[in-house]
Structure formats: C-alpha cells, structure tokens
XYZ file of C-alpha atoms in Angstrom:
590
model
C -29.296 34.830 35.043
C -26.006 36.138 34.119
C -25.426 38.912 32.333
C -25.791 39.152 28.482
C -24.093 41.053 25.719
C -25.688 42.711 22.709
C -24.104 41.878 19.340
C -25.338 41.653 15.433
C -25.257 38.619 13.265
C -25.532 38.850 9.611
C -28.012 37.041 7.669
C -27.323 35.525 4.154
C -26.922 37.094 1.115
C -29.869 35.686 0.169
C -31.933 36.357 3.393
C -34.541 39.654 3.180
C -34.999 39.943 6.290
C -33.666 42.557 8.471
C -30.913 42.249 10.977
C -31.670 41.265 14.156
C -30.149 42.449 17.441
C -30.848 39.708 20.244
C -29.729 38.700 23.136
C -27.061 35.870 23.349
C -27.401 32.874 25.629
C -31.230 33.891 27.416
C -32.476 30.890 28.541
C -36.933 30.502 29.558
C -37.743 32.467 33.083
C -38.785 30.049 35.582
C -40.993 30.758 38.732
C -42.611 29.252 41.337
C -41.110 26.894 44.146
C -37.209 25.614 43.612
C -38.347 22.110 43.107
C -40.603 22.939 40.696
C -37.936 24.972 38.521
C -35.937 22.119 39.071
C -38.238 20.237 37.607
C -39.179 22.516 34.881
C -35.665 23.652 33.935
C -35.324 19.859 31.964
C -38.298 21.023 29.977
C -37.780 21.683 25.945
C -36.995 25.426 25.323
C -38.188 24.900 21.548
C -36.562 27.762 20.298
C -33.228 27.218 21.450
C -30.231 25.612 19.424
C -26.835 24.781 19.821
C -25.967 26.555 16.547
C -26.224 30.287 16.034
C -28.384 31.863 13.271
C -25.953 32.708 10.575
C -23.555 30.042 10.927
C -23.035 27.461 8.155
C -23.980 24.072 9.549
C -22.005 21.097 8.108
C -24.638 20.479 5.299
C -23.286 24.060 3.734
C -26.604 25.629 4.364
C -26.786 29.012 6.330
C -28.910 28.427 9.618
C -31.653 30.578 9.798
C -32.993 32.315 13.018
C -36.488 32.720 11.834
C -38.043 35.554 9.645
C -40.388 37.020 12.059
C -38.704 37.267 15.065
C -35.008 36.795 16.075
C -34.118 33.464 18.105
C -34.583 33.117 21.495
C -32.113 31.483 23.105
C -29.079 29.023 22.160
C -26.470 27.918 24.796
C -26.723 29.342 27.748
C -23.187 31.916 28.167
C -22.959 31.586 31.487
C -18.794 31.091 31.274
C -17.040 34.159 32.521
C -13.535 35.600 31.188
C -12.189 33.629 34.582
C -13.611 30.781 33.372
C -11.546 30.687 29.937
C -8.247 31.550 30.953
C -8.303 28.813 33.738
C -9.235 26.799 30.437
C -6.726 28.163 28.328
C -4.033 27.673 30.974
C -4.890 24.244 32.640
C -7.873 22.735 30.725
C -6.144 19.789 28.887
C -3.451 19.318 31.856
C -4.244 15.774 32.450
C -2.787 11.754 31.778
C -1.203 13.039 28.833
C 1.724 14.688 30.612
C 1.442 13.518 34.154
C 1.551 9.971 32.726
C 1.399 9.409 29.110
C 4.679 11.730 29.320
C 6.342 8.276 30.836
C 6.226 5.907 27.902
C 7.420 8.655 25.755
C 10.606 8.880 27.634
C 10.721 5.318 27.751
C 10.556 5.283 24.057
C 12.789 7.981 23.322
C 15.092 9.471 25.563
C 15.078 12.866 27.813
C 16.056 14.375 24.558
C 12.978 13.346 22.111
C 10.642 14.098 24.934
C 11.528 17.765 24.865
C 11.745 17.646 21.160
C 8.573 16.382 20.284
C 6.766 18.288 23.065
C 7.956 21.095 22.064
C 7.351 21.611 18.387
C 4.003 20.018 18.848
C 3.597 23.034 21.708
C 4.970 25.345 18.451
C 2.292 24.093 16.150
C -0.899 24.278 18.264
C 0.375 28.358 19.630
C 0.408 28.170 15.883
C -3.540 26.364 15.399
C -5.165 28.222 18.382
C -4.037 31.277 17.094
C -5.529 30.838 13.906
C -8.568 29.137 15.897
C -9.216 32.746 17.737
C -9.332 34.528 14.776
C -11.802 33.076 13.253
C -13.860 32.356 16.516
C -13.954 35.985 17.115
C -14.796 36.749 13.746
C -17.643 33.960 13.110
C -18.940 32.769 16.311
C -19.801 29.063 16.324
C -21.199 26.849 18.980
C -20.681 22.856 19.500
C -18.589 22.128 16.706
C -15.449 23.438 14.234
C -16.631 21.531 11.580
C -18.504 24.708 10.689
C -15.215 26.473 9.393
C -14.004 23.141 7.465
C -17.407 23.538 5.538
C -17.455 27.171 4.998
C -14.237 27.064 3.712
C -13.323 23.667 2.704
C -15.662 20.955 1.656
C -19.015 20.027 3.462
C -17.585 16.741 3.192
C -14.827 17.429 5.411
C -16.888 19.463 7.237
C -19.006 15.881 8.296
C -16.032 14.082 8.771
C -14.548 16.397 11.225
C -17.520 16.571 13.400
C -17.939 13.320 13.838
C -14.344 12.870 14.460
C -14.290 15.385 17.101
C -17.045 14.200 18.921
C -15.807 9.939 18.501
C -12.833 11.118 20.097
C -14.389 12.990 23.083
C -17.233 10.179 23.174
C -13.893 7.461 23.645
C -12.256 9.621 26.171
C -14.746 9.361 28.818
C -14.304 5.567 29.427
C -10.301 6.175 28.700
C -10.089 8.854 31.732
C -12.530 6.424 34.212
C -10.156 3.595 33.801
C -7.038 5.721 34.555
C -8.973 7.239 37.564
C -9.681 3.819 38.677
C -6.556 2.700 37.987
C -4.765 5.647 39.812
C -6.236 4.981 43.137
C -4.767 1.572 43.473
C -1.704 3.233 44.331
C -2.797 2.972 47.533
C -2.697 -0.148 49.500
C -6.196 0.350 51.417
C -7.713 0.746 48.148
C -6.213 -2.264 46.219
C -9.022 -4.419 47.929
C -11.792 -2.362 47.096
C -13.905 -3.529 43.955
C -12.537 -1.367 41.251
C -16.418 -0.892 40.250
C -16.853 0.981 42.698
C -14.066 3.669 42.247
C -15.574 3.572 38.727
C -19.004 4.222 39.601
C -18.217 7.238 41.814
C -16.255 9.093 39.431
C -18.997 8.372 36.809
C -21.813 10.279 38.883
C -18.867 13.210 39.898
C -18.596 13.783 36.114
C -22.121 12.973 35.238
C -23.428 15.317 38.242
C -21.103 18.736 37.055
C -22.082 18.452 33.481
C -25.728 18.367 34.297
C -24.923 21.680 36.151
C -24.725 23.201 32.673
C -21.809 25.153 31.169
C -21.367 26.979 34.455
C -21.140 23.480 36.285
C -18.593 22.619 33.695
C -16.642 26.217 34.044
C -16.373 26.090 37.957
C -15.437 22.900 38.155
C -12.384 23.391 35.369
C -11.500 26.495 36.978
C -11.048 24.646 40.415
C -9.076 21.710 38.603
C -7.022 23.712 36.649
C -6.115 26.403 40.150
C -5.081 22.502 41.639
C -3.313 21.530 38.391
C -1.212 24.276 38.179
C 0.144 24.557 41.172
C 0.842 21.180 41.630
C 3.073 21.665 38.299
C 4.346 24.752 39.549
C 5.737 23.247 42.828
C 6.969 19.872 41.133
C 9.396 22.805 39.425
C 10.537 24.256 42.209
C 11.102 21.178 43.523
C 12.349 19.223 40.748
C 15.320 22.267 40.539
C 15.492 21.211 44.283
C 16.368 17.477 43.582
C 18.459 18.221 40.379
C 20.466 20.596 42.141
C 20.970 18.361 45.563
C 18.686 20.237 47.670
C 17.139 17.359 48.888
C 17.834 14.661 51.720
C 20.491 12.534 49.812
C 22.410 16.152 48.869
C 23.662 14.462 45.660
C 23.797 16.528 42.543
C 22.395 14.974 39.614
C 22.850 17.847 36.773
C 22.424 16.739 33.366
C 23.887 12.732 34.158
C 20.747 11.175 32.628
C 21.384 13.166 29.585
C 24.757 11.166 29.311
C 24.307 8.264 30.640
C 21.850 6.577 29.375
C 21.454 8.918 27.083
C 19.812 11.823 25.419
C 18.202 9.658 22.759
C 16.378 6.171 22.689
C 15.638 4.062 19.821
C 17.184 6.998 17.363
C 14.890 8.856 14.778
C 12.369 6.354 15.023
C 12.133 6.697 19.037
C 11.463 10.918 18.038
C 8.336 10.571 15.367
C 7.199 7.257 18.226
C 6.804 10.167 20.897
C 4.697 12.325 18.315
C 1.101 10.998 18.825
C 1.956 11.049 22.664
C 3.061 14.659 22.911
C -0.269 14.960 20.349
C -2.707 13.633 23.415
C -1.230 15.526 25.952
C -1.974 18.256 24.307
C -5.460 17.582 23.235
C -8.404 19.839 24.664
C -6.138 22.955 24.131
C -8.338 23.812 21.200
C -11.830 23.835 23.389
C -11.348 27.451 24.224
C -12.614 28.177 21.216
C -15.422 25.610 21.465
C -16.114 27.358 25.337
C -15.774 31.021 23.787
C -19.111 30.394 22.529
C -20.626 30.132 25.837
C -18.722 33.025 27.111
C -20.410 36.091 27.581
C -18.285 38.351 25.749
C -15.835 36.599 23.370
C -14.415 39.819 21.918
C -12.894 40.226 25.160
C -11.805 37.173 26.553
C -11.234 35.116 23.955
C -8.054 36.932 22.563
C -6.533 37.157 26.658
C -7.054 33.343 26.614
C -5.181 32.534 23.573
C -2.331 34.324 24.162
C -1.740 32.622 27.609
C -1.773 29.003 25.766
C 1.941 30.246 24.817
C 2.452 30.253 28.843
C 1.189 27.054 29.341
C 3.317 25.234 26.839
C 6.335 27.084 28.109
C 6.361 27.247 31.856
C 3.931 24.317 32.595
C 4.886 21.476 29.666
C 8.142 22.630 28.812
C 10.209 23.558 31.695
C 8.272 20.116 34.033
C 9.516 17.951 31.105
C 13.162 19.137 30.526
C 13.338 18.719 34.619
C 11.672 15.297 34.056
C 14.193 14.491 31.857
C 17.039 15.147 33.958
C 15.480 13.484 36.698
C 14.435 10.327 35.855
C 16.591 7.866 33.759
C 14.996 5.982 30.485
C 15.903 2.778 31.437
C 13.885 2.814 34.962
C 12.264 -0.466 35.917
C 8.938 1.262 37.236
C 8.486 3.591 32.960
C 9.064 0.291 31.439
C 6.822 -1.809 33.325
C 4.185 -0.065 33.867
C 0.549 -1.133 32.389
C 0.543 1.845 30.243
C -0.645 5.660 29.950
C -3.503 4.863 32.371
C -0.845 3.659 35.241
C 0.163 6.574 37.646
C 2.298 4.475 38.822
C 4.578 4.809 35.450
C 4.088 8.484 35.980
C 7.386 10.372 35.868
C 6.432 12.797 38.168
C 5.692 10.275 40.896
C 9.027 8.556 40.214
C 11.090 11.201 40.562
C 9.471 12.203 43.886
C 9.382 8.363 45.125
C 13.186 8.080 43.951
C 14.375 10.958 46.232
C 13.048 9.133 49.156
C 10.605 12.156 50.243
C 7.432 10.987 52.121
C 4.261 11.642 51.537
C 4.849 13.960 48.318
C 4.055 10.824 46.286
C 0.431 10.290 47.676
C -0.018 13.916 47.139
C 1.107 13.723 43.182
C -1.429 11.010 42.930
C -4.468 13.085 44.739
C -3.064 15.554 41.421
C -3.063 13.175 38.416
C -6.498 11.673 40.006
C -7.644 15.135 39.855
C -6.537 15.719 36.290
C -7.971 12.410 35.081
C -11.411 13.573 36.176
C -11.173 17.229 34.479
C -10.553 15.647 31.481
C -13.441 13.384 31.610
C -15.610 16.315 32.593
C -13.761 18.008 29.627
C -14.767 14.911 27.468
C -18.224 15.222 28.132
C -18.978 18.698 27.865
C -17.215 18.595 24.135
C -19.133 15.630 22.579
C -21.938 17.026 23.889
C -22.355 19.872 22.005
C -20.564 18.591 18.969
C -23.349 15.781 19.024
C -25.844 18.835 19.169
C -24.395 20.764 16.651
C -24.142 17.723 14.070
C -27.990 17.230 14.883
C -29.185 20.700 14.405
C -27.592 20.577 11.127
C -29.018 16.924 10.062
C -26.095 14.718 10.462
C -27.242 13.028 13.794
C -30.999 11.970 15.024
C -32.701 15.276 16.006
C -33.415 14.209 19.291
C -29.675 14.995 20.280
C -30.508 19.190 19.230
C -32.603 19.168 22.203
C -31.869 21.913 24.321
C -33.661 22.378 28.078
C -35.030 25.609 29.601
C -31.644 26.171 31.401
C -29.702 26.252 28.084
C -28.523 22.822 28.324
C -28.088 19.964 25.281
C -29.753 17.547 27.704
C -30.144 14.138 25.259
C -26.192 15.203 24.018
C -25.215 14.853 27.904
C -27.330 11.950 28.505
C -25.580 9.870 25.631
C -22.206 11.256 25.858
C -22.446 9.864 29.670
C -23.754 7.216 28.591
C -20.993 5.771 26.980
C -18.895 6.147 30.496
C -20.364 3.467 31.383
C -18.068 1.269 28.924
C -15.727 1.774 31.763
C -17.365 -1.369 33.636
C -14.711 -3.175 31.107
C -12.328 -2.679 34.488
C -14.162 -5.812 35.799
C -13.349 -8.260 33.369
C -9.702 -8.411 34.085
C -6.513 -6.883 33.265
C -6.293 -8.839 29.681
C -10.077 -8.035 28.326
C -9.642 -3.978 29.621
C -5.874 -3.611 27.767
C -7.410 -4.927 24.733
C -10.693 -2.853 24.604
C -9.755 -0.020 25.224
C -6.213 -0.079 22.570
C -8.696 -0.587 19.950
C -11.028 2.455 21.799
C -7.669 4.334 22.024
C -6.853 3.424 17.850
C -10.344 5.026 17.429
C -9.769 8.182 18.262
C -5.596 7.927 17.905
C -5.052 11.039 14.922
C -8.115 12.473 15.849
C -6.628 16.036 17.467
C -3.825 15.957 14.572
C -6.764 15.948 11.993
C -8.939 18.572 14.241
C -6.025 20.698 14.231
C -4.658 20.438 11.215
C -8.404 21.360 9.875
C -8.027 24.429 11.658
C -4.789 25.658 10.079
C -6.073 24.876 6.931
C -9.094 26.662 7.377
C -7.498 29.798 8.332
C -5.099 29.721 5.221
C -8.513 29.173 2.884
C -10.391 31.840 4.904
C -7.660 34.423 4.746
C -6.682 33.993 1.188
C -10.745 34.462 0.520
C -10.697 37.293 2.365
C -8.027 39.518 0.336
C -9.294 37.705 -2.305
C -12.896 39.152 -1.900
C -11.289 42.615 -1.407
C -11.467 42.612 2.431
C -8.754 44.333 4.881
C -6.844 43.113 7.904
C -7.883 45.600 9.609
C -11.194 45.094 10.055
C -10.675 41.862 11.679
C -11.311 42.649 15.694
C -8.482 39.601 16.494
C -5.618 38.869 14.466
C -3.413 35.607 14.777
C -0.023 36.383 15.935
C 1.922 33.772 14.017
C -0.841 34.503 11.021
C -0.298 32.521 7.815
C 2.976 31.642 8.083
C 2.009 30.592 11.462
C -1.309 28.179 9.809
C 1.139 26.721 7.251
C 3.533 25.987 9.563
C 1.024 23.729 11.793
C -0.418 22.674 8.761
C 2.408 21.014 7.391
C 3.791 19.952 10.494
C 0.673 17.954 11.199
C 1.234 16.662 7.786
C 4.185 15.298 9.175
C 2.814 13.893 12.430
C -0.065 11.824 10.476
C 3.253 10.365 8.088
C 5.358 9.921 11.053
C 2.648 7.975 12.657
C 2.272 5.858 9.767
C 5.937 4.554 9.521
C 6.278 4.103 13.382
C 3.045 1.641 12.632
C 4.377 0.153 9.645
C 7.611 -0.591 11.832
C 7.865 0.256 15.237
C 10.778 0.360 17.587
C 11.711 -2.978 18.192
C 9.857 -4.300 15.092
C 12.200 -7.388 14.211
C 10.772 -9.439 17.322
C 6.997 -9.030 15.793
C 5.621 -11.866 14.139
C 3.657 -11.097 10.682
C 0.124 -10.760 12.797
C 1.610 -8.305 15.480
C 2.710 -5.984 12.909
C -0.518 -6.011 11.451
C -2.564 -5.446 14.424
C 0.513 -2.737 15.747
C -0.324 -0.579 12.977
C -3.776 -1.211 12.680
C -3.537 0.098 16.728
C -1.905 3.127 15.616
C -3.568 4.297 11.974
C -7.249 2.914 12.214
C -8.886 7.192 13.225
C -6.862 7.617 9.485
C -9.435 4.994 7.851
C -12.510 6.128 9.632
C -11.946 9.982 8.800
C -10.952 8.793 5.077
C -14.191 6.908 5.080
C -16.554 9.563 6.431
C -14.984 11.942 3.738
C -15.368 9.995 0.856
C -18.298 8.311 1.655
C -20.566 11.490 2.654
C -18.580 13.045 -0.996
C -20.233 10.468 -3.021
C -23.580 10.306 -1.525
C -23.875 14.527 -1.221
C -21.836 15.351 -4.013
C -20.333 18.359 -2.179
C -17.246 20.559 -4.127
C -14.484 21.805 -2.971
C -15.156 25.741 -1.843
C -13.396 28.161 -3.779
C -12.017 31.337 -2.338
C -13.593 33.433 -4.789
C -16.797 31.739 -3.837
C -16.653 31.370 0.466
C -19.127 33.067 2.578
C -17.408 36.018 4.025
C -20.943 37.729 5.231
C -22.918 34.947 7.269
C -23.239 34.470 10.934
C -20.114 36.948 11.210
C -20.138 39.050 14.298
C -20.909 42.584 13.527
C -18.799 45.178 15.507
C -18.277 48.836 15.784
C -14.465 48.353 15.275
C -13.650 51.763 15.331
C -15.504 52.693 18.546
C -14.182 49.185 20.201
C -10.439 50.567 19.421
C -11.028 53.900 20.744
C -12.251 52.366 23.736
C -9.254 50.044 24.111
C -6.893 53.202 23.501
C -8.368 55.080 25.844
C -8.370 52.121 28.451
C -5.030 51.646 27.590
C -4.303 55.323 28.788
C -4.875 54.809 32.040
C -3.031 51.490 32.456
C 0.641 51.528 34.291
C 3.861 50.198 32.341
C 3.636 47.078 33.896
C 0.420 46.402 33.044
C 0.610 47.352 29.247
C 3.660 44.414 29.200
C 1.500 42.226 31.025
C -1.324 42.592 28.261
C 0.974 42.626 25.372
C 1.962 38.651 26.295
C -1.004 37.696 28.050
C-alpha cells in the first residue's frame, strides 16, 4: 500500500466528540493467494466512503465519521505529486483543441480563435486558483458541489452535482465515437466494422478505471507525457512551416491573417467560438477533484495549479496562434468535415497534410486517438465519484456509495461504463449518430461554464465569510494568486459566456437561411444544460426548502484540514535555504 499522511479534520460545532487523527486513504489488508485477493479486493469495505468526515454533503448536513472510532478508510490516495502535475499540465488535452479547435476557426477567423481561447484560458487560471484554495483548505472527495452548499445554497449544491457528473456520464459515449471515428483515417481501417473499434476502446477505458485511482493516474500520466510532446513538436514545427523551413521553402508569415482574414462572421463569429474554447478546456478543474486522492495535497496541489498557467500559455496558446497562421478559414477539409468528432477536420492534421510531409499526418492521428481515449478515461473516473459522492449524501440510490476493499467506488464505475456503451449508436448510420449525440452534446453543452462559474462564486462567498467571521489570510496554507479580483473576474466572465451562448442560439451565424423549426431546434441544441440546471435548482428549492447561506452564518470549522502552519512555513523556509537561484524561480512560477 502506498504511503499515507497524517492530518486532523474538525468535527462540527455541534459534534462532542474528540478529534480524531486517522489515516487517509487505508484501504482492508488482504492475504492469502493473488487470485484470491483478486477476488476479495471487489468485496464491500463497509466503512469506507467517498466523502470525508467533516465535509458538508449536498443535503447541508456535516458528515459524520462515527463517535467511537474514527473512519477507516475513504478513497484510496494512491495518486502521487507526479501524478497531478501530468494532470494539471495535459489532463484535459484532448478533441477539444486537436479538433473541436477546427470549427472554431471555421466559424470565426485565426483572430477569434486566439481571442476566445485565450480569455477563457484567463478565467479558468482565474477558477482553479480559487479551486486550490479552498481544496487545500477543506478537502473534499467526488464532488464540488460540497463548496456550492457550504457556501451557497444546498439547492445549488444538488444541481451542480448532478450537472457535473451528466456531463462526464455524456462524455464517455462522445469520446468513443470520435475514437472510432478517428481511425477511419486510415484506409485499411475504413472496412473494418466500426463496432469493433468501439468495443476495444470501451474495455481499454473500462479495464484502467477498474485499476483504481492509480490505474487512472498512470495511465493519464503516460497520455499526457504523449500529449505534450506531440504539441510541443507540432510548435517547433509549425514555426518550421510558417517560416519556410519546409520542402516547398515558401514563407507564409501572417498571409492568412490578411487574406482571408483575421475575423469570420464578425462579433457574432467571437461569442460562436466561446462554448468551443469552453470544452477544450474542460477537465482542467479535476485536479482538484484528483487532489483528494493524492497523498499529500498540501504539497502538490499548490505545484499543480500554478503549472495550469503553463499549459494555457505554451501548449493552447502559442499551437493555436501557429494554427492560425497556418491554416486558412475558408479550407475545404474545416468546413466539411462531420464535426468535432472528425480528425480529419483537425487543424493540426491539415496543416501537416498541406505541407506535403509524409507520414507526420498518421502520426498526429496515433496523437488525437490517444487524447480521445484519456479523456474518456478522464470521463469515467469523474462521474464516478461524483455519482458516489451524491449517494453518500442521499441524492442518488445508495448502492452507487459502495466502495470495495481496494478503495474503489465499484457500482459508480460499473454505471458510469455503462453508459459507454451508448456508443453502439455508430452502427446505425451517419444520420441516427449526428442526431443522438447533438442532443447528448446539448445535455451537457454549459455544463463546465456553470461548474466553473460555481467555483468563483464560491470562493468570493467563502472569503467574504471568512473576514467576515474574523479570520486572517494568513492562516490559509494556499492562497489564490489572482484572489478575489481574480474569482470575480471568472465569475462575471462566465456570466458572459452563458449570455453569449444564448444569443448565438437565438441567432446564429448564418441565421437568415433557417426556417422557423431550425432555429428552434439550433437553440434548443445550444441552451437545453441551461434548462436542466434551472430545473434541478428550483425544483430541489421547493421540495427542500433550502436558504440561501449567509456569510455571517457559513461553516468555517467543518471537515477543514487542520495544520501546524507555523511549523509547515518554517519547514518550507528552511527548505528554501538550501535551494539554488534557479530553482527558487522555478518554484515561484511552477
């Protein structure tokens, strides 16, 4: 077993009983033969739970760890510090830029793809910021929901987690398709059943996650090594091409930029490549979901955050701006392909494919196949325990809090894989697939702008209760960079997003050729996650009754971690004392 961590969590207020000092993420000894603890490691560990004692679940009650002995065991924390800054730096690396990266500069220019991009990059340096702080400071497993009751509304708190995990459930399918898909781009394969391609990445994905959370960790951390250096060289190269270091010698510069364009479809063309930029960046925010399963998130949780800021830079940033230069708007292959599942509308294989190198193409492919399945492992592993933390706290059948003798949420795996197999949709043709899975796709559309706009708010409530209560800064062990100012400005710019969205759905580039029904079912397409979350909100309200928290009011003192804070920064200054210039820059950005 790996290596644990002692730490403190506080009771409630109201809870007698002592404090308890445990230790995080032990999962049952087995013994006897290897098939037998094979066997016996799918067994019940009935005093496990995805949710820490301490933490308040979604129906605003404090979870209690049992008042005559501490808990047991809860997730196993088997992820290393390794394991979460390969997360933070490549984890949600996938369609949504390889691919999805291609209708937006179909839609609107070179120009609106860095835009958008980039001040949706901004906003969540802004949200995971604000996510680390208060992961550090309140530890919570399977689901954020937890900090959108604690300091918002139980209400909201529902909504959220069920939003979270509908749009990891959706993804699954989503990612299998595009796989599928992806490997037609070879001609041997073309002939091949597409069932079968299907059915192979199902059990890949299936078979890591029922690894565990280590099975998940290894196999991001190999993904994401692959992911970035693919991006990396595409940059060297792509400065290559640009420049006329390649076998035609001709210098392409900023030509695209002029002619066609910088801009397609005007305003309208920038707030259409919002919700795009929006999914490629979805997943950022499951470091904090993995710091729970870390095995000291102190530590490694605040090195991870800080090298999201890399990621949007050197990997989203600087690959886009190169895209743009590189690949015209009006191109045949972004405008006809079958959508943000088709590698073949992939920018990055055009722009390889259009300076006539061999080979290099295939090789992209082999990449964005790659990606497509790290997301669906990604997908899996974050419904799961979402699923398990909405059960533990009532708002999903028990069964789905069960948790196995090797620290596992087995019946959460079981059913988030289950719904993979919706995927099977590939073999009913071309017509029945595009329309499935656009509705599947409207499901879960808003649903990282509303999980990160949650976040920011949450931060902004929980820091204004916390002066409010009396409480200093500098007791907090991790502090956002961008702090509040950094919250309300990914607050309100997700604001924006969601309003953006809706007017691009009301009318959409190109709108005067709909008919009346078109327009209908176009926005319908792109605002239906805005109804369900709406719904779940106001529904759960009227049943529950729940009130809005007030500041004066939030729960500063349960399920927070407990830490020597003087003693952990004389440590770190004496660390520090030994470290070489070089090094101190290197930890001051990363």
């Amino acid at each position: 077993m790996e290596k644990s961590f002692t730490e403190k969590t506080s009771p409630s207020p109201s809870d007698a009983s002592p404090d308890y000092e445990y230790q995080q993420g032990s999962v049952e000894p087995l013994t006897g033969s290897k098939w037998s603890n094979f066997i016996d490691s799918f067994k019940p560990n009935p005093t496990a739970s995805v949710t820490p004692a301490g933490v308040i679940g979604a129906d605003g009650k404090v979870v209690e760890g049992g008042s005559t002995e501490p808990p047991k065991g809860e997730l196993a924390h088997k992820l290393k510090g390794r394991h979460l800054q390969m997360i933070a730096i490549g984890g949600s690396i996938g369609t949504g830029l390889f691919v999805g990266s291609g209708s937006a500069l179909a839609i609107g220019g070179p120009a609106s793809l860095v835009i958008a991009y980039g001040l949706i990059g901004i906003m969540l340096y802004c949200t995971v910021h604000a996510l680390g702080e208060m992961a550090v400071t309140f530890p919570v497993a399977g689901s954020f929901a937890a900090y959108s009751t604690r300091f918002l509304d139980p209400a909201w708190g529902f909504a959220m987690g069920w939003n979270y995990a509908l749009n990891w459930l959706i993804t699954l399918p989503l990612e299998i398709i595009a796989a599928s898909i992806t490997i037609n781009y070879w001609e041997g394969a073309r002939s091949v059943n597409p069932c079968v391609w299907v059915t192979i990445f199902l059990v890949v994905i299936i078979s890591i996650n029922l690894f565990g959370v280590k099975g998940y960790g290894e196999a991001e951390f190999v993904f994401s090594i692959i992911k970035v250096v693919a991006i990396v060289g595409f940059i060297i190269l792509g400065i290559c091409l640009d420049t006329g270091a390649d076998p035609s010698g001709e210098y392409i510069g900023a030509r695209y930029w002029y002619n066609p364009g910088a801009f397609h479809n005007g305003f309208k063309g920038l707030c259409a490549t919002f919700v795009t930029a929006a999914f490629a960046f979805s997943g950022t925010e499951l470091v904090g979901l993995a710091a729970a399963e870390t095995e000291n998130p102190r530590k490694s949780l605040p090195s991870a955050i800080k090298q999201v800021f890399w990621r949007i830079l050197l990997f989203y940033m600087i690959s886009l701006v190169l895209v743009g230069v590189l690949v015209p708007y009006t191109n045949d292959q972004l405008i006809n392909g079958s959508g943000s599942s088709d590698a073949n509308a992939s920018p990055f294989v055009i722009a390889i494919k259009d300076a006539g190198i061999a080979g290099l193409p295939s090789v992209m492919n082999v990449v964005i196949m790659i990606a497509v399945l790290s997301v669906g492992n990604s997908s899996i592993y974050g419904s799961s325990r979402t699923i398990a933390a909405l059960a533990d706290q009532g708002h999903a059948p028990k069964i789905f809090s069960y948790i196995d003798r090797s620290g596992r949420p087995l019946v959460a795996i079981i059913f988030a894989s289950s719904l993979g197999f919706l995927c099977y949709l590939v073999a009913a043709g071309p017509d029945t697939r595009t329309q499935a899975f656009t509705w599947m796709l409207a499901i879960s559309g808003l649903s990282a702008i509303f999980t990160w706009g949650s976040i920011c708010l949450c931060h902004i409530r929980f820091r204004k209760a916390w002066k409010v209560q009396g409480r200093s800064l500098s007791e907090l062990a991790f502090r956002s960079q961008p702090g509040v100012i950094g919250s309300w400005i990914g607050f309100i710019f997700n604001c924006l997003v969601i309003i953006a969205q809706f007017w691009t759905g009301m009318a959409p580039p190109g709108y005067g050729s709909l008919t009346g029904g078109e327009r209908v079912e176009n926005f319908f397409e792109a605002y239906l996650s805005v109804f369900l979350v709406v719904s779940m909100y106001v529904i759960y309200k009227l049943v529950r009754r729940t009130s809005i928290r007030r500041t004066k009011d939030v729960d500063l003192v349960s399920g927070v971690r407990e830490l020597n804070l003087a003693q952990l920064l004389e440590e770190d200054r004496l660390e520090r004392q030994n470290w070489s210039a070089a090094k101190r820059v290197w930890k001051t950005f990363c």
